[in-house]
């Protein structure tokens, strides 16, 4: 299988802070890799190295077949980058922004204008195209930013938290655009804190924490990794939360956990429907009024919290990881 | 056209568009120096005496240089903005020349400085400033001023990329440059200063550029000490600017190459 992105043993240190500690990842051509991780995990540093903005201290990476350190210009011609900020020149109109980036991507002025108009049309920005982009809404600015990163029809697209700060409708629009690129064969590396986003867009997911990959797989595989389905019970009276938990612990192998809202109890199901049936009977016998009783698959949130939580517990000293990588 | 030239042209174009879109910048760059010229010329003109000539003739070179120095905070703040909103990241991810973005900023800024010089010259002529040399010499004086503007715009870019914060980028230049400005021959003749201070002021790069303009325009000079800097201001100013550029421009480009938003 041809790899569009291949990184091996990436290390990067900022002063005392080790942003990346030997991170390796690979993305086959045409696939979407979701990179999940808390703030300061090294997601942005990874994207910056792969998009030639930052030189790694150790390790190597190839993007679209080119070395990100030794063949930077070739990499730059092949990639599109949408960073955490909608990087548009606010004083220029949407069209002027695209023409400028087009020319810097080595299009002639004429070609750049044609491509700009094509993208404005595609991203529903034709009317806004002549207005200064500083007057755009957050969603429009993001669309313009994404359009700018697609000018050169990149074969590899880096999206660093592309929908941070967007309203749900704009997020959906952006997702649709990204899916369209993927359908056209573009390889994507997407970092996000929204697990739903990774679930929606990514073929495979890696979970990054403290500069290393701590889990890897499809969304389903990761969900299975934290255990199968869970039973969520909600009691009507908070005073009965512990009693419900006690009742459940009598029938399930796993230890129930109490939700912080004071009314929920959650337990992992190890014997599937048998657990569900016995739990229902036991609760009914105990006479505790239950307002909600639901079986659900673990969400990526569970995966994320369970994995990064374990990692935290195993290394208490560096609990105060910086919010963002200082660069 | 080579890629570096195309990149440079595209980036200069960007800044020219900014100029048209932000009248506020024009006011700052054109109106403020005009007011300075008026105030200094009229106010100080009546109290400060200059050997061999009127104060109006003397002060204008200083006013021009001070006006052109607005390039420092202007380009510092601009560089910070590009950094903050992620534009520099975007540019750096493109297959473009490493210096083009800063060249665009500094060359584009020269257009603003030229406009500002025209405005200051208008006020100068109105309050009694005159030139007494050939057209070529006068033009050379203005060319030198613009080259000075280009040089200090690079200084501003380096400051902006180093501090990475708009408020600091706006205030650092004035803190740094105010003493340099007043410890020069820009507003006062140096004849009355104690010797050691006079020597410092004479070798000040700003004194060199101000002195060069005065010489090229036939305006009264600030000192008749006969020292090397006062006898060779044109040569000294060119040497100073080339030296400053040779240090600052590569540093600024290096800062740009490792710059990061956020």
XYZ file of C-alpha atoms in Angstrom, chain A residues 79 266 326:
3
model
C 0.197 19.760 0.342
C -22.706 3.321 34.630
C 5.469 27.106 23.020
